[in-house]
Tab-separated table of C-alpha atoms and ligand atoms in Angstrom:
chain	number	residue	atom	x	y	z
M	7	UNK	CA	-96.459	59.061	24.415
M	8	UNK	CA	-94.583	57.144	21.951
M	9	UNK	CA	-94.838	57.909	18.291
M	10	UNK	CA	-95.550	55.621	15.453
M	11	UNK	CA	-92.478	54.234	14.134
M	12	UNK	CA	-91.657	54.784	10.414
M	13	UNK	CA	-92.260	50.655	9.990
M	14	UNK	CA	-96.095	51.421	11.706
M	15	UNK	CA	-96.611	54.496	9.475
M	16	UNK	CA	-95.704	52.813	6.132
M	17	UNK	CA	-97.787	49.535	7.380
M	18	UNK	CA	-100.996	51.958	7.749
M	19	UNK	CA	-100.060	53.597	4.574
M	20	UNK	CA	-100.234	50.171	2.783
M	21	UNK	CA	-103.434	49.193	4.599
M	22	UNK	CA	-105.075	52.597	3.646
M	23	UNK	CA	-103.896	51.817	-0.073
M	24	UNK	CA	-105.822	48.054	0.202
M	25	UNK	CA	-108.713	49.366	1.571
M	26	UNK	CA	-108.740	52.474	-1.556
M	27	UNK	CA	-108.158	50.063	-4.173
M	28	UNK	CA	-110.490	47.522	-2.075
M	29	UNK	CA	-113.358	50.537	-2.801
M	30	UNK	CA	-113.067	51.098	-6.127
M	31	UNK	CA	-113.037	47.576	-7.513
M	32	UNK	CA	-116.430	47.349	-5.537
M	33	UNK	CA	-117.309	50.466	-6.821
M	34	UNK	CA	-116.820	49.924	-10.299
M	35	UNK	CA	-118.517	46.668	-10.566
M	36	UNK	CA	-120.818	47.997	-9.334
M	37	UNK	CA	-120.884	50.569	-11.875
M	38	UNK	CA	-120.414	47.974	-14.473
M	39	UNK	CA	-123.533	45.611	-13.170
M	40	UNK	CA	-125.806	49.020	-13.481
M	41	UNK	CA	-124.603	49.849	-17.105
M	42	UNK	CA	-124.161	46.005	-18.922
M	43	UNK	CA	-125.500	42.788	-17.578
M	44	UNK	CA	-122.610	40.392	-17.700
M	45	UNK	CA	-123.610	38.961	-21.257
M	46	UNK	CA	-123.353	41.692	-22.716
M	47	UNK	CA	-119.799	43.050	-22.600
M	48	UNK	CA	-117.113	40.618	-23.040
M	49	UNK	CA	-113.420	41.677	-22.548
M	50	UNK	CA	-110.764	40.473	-24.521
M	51	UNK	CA	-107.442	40.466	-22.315
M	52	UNK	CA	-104.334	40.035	-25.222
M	53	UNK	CA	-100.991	39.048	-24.539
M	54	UNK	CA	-100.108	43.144	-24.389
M	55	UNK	CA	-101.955	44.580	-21.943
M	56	UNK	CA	-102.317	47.618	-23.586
M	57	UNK	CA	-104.535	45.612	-26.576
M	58	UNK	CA	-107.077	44.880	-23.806
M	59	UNK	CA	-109.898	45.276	-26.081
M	60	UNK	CA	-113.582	45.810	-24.778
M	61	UNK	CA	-116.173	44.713	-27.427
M	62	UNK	CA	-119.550	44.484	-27.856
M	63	UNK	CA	-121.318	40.816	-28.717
M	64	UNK	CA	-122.699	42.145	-32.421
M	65	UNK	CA	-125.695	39.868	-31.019
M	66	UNK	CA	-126.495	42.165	-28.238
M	67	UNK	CA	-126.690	45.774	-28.443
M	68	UNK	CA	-126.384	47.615	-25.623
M	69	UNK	CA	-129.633	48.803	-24.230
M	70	UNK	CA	-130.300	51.246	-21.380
M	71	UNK	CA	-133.124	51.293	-19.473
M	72	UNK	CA	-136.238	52.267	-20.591
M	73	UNK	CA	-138.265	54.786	-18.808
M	74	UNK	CA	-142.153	55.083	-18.022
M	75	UNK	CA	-143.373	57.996	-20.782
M	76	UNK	CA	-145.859	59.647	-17.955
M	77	UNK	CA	-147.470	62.368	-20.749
M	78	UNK	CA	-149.707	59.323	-21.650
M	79	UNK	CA	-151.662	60.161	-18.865
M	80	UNK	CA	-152.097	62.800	-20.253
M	81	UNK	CA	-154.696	61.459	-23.146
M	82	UNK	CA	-158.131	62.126	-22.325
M	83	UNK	CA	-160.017	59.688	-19.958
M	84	UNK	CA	-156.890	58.393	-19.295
M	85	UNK	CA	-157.455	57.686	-15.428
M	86	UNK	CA	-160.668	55.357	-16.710
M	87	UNK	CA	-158.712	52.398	-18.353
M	88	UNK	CA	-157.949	49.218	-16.737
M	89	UNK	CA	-154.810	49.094	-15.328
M	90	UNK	CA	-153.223	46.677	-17.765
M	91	UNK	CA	-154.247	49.635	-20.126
M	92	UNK	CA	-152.576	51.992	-18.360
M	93	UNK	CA	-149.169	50.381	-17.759
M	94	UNK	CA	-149.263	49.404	-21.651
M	95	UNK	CA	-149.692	52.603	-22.425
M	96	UNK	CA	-146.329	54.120	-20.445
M	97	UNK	CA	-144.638	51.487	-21.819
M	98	UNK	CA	-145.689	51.349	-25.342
M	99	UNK	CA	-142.430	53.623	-26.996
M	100	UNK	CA	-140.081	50.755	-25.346
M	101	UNK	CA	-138.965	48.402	-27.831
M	102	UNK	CA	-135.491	47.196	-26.807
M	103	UNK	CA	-135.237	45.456	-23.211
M	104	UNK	CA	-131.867	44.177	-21.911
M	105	UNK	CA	-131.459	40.248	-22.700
M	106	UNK	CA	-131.245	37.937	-19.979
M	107	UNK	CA	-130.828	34.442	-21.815
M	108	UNK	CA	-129.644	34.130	-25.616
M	109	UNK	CA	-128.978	31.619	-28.087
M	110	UNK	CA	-126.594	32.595	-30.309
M	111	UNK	CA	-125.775	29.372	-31.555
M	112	UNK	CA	-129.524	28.216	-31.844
M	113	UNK	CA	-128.964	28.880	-36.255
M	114	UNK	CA	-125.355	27.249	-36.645
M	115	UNK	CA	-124.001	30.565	-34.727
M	116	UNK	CA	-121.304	31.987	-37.190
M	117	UNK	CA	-120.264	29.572	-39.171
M	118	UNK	CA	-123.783	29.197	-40.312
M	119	UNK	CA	-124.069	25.350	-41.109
M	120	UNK	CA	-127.370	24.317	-39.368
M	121	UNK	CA	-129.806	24.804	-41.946
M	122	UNK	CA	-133.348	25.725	-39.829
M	123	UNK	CA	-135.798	24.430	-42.032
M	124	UNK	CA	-138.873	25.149	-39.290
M	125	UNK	CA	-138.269	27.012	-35.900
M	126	UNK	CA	-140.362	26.437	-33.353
M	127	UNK	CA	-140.879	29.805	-31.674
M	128	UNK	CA	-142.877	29.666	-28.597
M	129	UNK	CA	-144.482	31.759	-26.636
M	130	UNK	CA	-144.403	30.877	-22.869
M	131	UNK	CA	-143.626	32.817	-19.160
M	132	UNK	CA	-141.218	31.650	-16.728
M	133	UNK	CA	-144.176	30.149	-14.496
M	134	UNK	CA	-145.211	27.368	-17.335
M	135	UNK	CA	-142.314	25.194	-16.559
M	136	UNK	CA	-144.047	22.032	-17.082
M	137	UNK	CA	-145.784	23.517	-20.367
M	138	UNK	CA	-142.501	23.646	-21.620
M	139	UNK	CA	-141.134	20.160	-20.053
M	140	UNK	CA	-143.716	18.409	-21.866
M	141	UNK	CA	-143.414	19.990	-25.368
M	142	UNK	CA	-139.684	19.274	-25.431
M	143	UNK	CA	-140.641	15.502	-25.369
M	144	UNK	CA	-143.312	15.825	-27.836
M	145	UNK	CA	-143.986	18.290	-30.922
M	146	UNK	CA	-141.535	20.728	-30.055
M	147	UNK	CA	-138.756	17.912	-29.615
M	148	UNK	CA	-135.823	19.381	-32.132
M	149	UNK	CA	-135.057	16.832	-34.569
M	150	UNK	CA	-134.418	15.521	-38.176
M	151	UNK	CA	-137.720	14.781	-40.330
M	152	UNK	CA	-138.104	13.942	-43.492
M	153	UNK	CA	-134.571	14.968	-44.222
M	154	UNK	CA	-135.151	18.775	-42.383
M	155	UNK	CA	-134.256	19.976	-39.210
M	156	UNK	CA	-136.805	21.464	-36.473
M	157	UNK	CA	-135.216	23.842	-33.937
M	158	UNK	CA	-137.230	24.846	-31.022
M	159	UNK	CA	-136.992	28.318	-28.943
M	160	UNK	CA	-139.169	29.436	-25.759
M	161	UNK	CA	-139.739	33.435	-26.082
M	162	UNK	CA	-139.733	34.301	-22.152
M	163	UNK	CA	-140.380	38.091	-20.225
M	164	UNK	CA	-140.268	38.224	-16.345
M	165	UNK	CA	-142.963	37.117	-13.794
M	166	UNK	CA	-143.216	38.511	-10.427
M	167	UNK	CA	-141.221	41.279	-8.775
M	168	UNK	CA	-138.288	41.248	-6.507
M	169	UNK	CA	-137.455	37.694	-5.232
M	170	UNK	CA	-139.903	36.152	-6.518
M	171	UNK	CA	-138.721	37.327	-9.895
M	172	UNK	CA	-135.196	36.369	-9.348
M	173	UNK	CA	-135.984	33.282	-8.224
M	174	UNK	CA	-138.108	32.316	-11.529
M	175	UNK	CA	-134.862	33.578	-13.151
M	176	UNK	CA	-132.674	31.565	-11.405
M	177	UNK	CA	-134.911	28.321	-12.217
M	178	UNK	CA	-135.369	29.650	-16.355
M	179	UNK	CA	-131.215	29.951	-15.844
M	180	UNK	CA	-131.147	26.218	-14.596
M	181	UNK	CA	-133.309	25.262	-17.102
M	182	UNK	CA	-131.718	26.952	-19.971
M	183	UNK	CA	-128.185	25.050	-19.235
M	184	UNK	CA	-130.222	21.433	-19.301
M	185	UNK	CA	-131.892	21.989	-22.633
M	186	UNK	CA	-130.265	25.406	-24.292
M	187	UNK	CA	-133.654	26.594	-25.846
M	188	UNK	CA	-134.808	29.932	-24.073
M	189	UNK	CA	-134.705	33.434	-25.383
M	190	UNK	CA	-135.374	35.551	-21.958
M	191	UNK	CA	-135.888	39.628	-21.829
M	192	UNK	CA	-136.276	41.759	-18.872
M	193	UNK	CA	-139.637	42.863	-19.258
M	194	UNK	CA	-142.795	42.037	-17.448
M	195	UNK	CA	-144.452	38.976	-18.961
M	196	UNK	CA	-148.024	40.093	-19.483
M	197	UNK	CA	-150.613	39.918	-21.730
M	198	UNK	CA	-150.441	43.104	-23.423
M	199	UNK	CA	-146.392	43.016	-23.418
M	200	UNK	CA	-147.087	40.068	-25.983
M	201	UNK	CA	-146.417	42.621	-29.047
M	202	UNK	CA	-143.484	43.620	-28.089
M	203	UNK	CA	-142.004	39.828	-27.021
M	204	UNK	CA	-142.597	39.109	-30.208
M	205	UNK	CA	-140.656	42.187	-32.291
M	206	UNK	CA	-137.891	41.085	-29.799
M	207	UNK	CA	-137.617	37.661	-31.095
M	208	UNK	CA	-137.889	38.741	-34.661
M	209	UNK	CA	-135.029	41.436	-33.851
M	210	UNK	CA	-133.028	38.568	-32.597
M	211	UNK	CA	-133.978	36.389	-35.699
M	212	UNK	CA	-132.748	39.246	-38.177
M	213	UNK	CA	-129.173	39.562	-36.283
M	214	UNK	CA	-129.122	35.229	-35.065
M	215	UNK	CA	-131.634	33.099	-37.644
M	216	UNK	CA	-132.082	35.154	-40.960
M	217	UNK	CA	-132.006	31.959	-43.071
M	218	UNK	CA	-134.531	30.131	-40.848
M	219	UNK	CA	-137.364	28.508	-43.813
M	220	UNK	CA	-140.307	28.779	-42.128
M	221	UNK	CA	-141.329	29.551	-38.438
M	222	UNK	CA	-144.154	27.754	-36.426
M	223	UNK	CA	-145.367	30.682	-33.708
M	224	UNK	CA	-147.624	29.897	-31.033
M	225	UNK	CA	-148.244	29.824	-27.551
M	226	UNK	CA	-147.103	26.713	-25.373
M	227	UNK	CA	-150.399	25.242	-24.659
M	228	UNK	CA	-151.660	23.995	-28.257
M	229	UNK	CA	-150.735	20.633	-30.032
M	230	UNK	CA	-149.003	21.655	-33.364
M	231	UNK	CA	-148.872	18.232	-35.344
M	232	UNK	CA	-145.434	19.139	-36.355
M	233	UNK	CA	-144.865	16.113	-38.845
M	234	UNK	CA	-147.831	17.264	-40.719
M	235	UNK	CA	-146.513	20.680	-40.970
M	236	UNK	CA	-143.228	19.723	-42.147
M	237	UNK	CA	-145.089	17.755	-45.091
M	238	UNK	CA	-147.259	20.713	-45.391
M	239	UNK	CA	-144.390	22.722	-46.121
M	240	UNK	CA	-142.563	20.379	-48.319
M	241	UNK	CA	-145.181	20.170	-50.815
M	242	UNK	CA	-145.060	23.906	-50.874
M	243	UNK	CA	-144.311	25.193	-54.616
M	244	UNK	CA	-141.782	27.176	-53.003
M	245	UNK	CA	-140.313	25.787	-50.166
M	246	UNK	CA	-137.173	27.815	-49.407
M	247	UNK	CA	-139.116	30.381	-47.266
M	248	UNK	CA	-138.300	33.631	-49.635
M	249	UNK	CA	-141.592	33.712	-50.068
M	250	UNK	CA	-144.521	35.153	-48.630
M	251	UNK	CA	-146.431	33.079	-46.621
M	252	UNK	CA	-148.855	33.612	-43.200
M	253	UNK	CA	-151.517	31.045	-42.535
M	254	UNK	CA	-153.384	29.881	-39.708
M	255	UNK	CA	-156.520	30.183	-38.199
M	256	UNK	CA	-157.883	33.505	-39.894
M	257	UNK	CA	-159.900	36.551	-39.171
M	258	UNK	CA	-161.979	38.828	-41.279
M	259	UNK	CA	-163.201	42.171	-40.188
M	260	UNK	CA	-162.787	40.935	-36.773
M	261	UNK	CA	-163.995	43.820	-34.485
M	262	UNK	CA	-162.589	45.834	-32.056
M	263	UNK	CA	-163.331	45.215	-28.760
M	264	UNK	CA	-164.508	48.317	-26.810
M	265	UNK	CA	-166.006	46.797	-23.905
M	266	UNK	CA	-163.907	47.522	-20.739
M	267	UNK	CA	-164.192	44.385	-18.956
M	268	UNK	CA	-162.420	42.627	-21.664
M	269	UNK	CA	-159.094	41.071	-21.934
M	270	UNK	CA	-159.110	42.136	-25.527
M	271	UNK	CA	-160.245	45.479	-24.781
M	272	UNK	CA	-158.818	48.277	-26.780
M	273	UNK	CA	-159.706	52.088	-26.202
M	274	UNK	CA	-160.333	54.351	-29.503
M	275	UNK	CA	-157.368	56.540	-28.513
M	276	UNK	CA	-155.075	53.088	-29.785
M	277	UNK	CA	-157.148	52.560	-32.264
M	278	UNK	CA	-159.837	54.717	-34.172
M	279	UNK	CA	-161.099	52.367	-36.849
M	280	UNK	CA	-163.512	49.685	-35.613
M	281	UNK	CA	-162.625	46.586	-37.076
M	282	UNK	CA	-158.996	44.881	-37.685
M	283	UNK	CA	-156.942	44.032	-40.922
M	284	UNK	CA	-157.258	40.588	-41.656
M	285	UNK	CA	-155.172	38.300	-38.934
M	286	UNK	CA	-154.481	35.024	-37.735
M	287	UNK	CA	-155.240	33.804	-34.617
M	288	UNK	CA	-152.337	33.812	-31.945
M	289	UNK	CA	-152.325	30.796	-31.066
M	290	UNK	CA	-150.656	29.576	-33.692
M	291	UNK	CA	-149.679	30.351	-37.196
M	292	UNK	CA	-147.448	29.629	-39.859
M	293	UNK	CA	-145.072	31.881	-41.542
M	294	UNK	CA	-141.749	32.046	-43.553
M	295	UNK	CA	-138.319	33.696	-43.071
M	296	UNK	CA	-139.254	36.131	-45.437
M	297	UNK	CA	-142.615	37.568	-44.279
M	298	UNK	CA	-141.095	37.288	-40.444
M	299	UNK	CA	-138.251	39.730	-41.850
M	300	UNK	CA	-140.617	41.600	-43.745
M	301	UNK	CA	-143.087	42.197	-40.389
M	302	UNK	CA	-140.224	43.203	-38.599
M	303	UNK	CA	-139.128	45.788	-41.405
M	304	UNK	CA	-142.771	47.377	-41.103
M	305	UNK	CA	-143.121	47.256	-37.490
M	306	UNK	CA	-140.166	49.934	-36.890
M	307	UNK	CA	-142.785	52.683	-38.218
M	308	UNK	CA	-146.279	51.540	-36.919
M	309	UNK	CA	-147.093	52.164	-32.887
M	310	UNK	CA	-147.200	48.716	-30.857
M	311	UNK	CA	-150.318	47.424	-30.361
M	312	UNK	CA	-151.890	46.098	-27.486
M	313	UNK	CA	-153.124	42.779	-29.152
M	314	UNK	CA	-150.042	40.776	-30.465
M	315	UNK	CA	-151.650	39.041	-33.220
M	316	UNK	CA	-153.854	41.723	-34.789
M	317	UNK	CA	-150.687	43.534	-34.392
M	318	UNK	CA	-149.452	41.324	-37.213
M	319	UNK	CA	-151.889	42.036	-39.427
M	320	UNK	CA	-151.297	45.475	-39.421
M	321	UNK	CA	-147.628	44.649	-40.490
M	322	UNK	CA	-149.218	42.426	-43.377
M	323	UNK	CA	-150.769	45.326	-44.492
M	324	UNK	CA	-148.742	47.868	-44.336
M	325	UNK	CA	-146.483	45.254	-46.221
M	326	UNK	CA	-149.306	44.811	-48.819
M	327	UNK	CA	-149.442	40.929	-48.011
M	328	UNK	CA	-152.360	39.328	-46.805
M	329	UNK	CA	-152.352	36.371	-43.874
M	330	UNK	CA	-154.175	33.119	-45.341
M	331	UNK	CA	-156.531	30.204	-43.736
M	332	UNK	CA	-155.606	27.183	-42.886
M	333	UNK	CA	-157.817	24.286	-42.412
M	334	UNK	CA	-156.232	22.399	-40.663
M	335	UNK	CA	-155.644	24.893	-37.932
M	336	UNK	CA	-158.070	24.930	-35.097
M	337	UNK	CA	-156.561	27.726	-32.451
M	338	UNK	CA	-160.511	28.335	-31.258
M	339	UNK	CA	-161.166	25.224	-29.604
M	340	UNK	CA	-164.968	26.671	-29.749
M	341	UNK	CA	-164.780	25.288	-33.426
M	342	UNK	CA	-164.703	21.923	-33.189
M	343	UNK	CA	-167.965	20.028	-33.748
M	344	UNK	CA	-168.020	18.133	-30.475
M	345	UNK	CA	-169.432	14.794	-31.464
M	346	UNK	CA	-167.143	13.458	-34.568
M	347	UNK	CA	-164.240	15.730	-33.800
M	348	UNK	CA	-163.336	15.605	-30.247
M	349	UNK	CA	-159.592	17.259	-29.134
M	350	UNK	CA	-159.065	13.751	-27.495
M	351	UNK	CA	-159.709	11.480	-30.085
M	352	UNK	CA	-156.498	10.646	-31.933
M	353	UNK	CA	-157.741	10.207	-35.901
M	354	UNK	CA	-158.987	13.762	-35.232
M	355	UNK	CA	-155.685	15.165	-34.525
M	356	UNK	CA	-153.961	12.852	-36.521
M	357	UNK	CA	-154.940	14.764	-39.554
M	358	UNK	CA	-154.482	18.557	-38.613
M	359	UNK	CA	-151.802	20.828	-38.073
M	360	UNK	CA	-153.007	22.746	-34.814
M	361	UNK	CA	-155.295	22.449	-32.064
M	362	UNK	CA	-155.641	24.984	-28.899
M	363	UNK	CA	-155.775	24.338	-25.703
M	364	UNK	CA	-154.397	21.238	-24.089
M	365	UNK	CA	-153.448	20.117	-20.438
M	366	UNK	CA	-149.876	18.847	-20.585
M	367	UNK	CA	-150.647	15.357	-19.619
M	368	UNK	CA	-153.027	14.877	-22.343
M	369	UNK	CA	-150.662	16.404	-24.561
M	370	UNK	CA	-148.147	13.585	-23.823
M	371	UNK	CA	-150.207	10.836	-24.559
M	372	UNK	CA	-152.068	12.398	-27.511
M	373	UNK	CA	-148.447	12.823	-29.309
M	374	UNK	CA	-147.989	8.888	-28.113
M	375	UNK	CA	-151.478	8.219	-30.195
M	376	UNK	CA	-151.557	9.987	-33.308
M	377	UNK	CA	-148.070	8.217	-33.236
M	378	UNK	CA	-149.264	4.726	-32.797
M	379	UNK	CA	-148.359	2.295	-35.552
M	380	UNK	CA	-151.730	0.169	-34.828
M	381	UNK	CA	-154.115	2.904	-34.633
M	382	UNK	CA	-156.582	2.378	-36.975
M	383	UNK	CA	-158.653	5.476	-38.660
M	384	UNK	CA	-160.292	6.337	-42.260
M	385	UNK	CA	-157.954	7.545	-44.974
M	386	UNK	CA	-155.957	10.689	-44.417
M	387	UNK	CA	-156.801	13.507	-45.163
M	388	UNK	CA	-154.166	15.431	-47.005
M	389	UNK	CA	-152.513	18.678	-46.099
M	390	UNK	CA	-152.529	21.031	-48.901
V	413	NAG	C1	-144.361	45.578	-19.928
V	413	NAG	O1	-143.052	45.480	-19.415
V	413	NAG	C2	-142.563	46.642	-18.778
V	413	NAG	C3	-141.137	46.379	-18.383
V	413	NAG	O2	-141.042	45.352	-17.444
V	413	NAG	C4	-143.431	46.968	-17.586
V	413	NAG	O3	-142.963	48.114	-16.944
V	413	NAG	C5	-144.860	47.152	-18.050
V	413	NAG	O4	-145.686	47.372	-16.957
V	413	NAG	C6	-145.313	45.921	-18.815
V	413	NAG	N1	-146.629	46.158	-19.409
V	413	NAG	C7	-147.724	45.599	-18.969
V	413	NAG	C8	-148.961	45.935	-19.718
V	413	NAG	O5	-147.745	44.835	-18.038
């Protein structure tokens, strides 16, 4: 039998190297994709090799996965709440998720010079594509108004589960490189995950858009008469956002809601005391850079709660501030005497800053309306 040659032997030598160094490059991406998602490690190759820094975007800190806390179940008649309940509740310690989509050039990125006087921050899921398509074109178009600038950001979880979940990622992905205006965490979009979307967006505000005026926070399905609220604003005594301000549609001693077939429902092991701190409705409110910081600040110490926007009001409190009404923000459509105020009729809306509720088409041409030179209504009303 003929042996291998010393040319053969040094050729399978060279092939076995390939194949090593093959294995570990697969390896250790691998290793990398499990530990940092792309965005959030950048490497900085020098002209010396040996400089090869690896930094961390200051925008991004690294995050590793959260884990279910299974001692909830624990709590007594634990194994009697909803579902949702239940999944909250091994959730609830989690408050950093790894970022899929950022925008950290949203605020003038570092060198600042975009001066945010209102940010639209809006709360949507990766489903209400054509929510979103149709607010771009109307009150949540970014622009210039009365000499101030409106940016606009979509606050976005996860829908779904394995490909159906990366596929709703890959169309949020495609979406986010046509209009630039989605903030996107890996967590599962759901009702009672609202709380914590929202101390991730004011997390990202404190480290992306501290200098943001005032913020307009609501969910994607109300008509927010932007121009009005920019007027609103103006006319403010103090209009620079460093101070306090929370308005919308408000609630007083609103009760908790201990019935289990609720969507609202919240067990006495959350929450002991029956009724709420005063709040504003979620679907839309007003507030300025200030009080957003200052919610933020007290949220690090008090437990997240199920209900985002009651959650708020707990912050208020703890922060000593209180959350004021609004006239001119309707976010319970029940409100609305039917007859000389319908959502539909444009002298209505033309006056107001928020309505809940509305179908995207009618949306679209109710922004066309209240926007129509020859539409003819009684004097305004004005906004103060
Ligand atoms: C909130 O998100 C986490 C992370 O995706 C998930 O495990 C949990 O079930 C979600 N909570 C609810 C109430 O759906």
């Amino acid at each position: 039998m003929r042996t291998f040659s010393r040319g053969n032997f040094a050729a399978l030598l060279v092939l076995g190297a390939v194949i090593m160094v093959i294995y570990f490059c697969l390896y250790s991406a691998d290793d990398t994709n499990y530990n940092f998602s792309r965005s959030q490690l950048t490497v900085v190759f020098n002209k010396n090799l040996s400089d090869t820094l690896i930094k961390f975007h200051k925008h991004e800190p690294f995050v590793p996965k959260c884990e279910a806390d299974m001692s909830v179940a624990d709590m007594k008649d634990f194994s009697s709440l909803p579902d949702a309940m239940k999944d909250f509740l091994y959730f609830r310690h989690c408050r950093t998720f790894p970022m899929l989509l950022d925008l950290p050039d949203k605020c003038g990125g570092d060198d600042g010079h975009k001066d945010v006087f209102l940010l639209l921050v809006i709360k949507s899921s990766p489903l209400n594509y054509d929510r979103r398509e149709v607010l771009r074109k109307t009150w949540a178009k970014e622009r210039l108004h009365n000499g101030v600038w409106i940016r606009r950001i979509f606050i976005l979880g996860t829908s779904g589960s394995g490909y159906e979940k990366e596929k709703l990622n890959k169309l949020v992905r495609e979406e986010q490189k046509d209009f630039n205006d989605i903030l996107q965490w890996d967590f599962n979009d759901m009702f009672h995950n609202l709380t914590l979307k929202q101390m991730l967006f004011f997390g990202w505000m404190e480290r992306n858009c501290p200098n943001a005026r005032f913020l307009l926070n609501g969910d994607d399905d109300v008509f927010a008469h932007t121009d009005n609220m920019i007027e609103y604003l103006q006319n403010l005594p103090d209009n620079d956002g460093s101070k306090h301000l929370f308005t919308g549609y408000l609630f007083v001693d609103e009760k908790v809601v201990r019935w289990k077939g609720s969507k609202y429902f919240v067990p006495v092991e959350i929450q002991k005391s029956n009724t709420y701190p005063p709040y504003c409705g979620g679907g839309g409110y007003l507030l300025s850079g200030y009080t957003a910081l200052t919610i933020y600040r007290m949220s690090q110490s008090i437990p997240i709660h199920p209900i985002d926007d009651a959650y708020m009001g707990m912050c208020l409190s703890k922060a000593g501030l209180s959350p004021s009404s609004h006239i001119g923000m309707k976010t319970l459509g029940l409100n609305i005497p039917t007859k000389e105020a319908d959502n539909l009729e444009p002298c209505y809306l033309r006056d107001l800053l928020l309505v809940h509720r509305f179908l995207p088409a009618d949306m679209y041409l109710m922004w066309k309306e209240v926007h129509n030179p020859h539409l003819k209504c009684n004097p305004r009303k004005k906004h103060r």
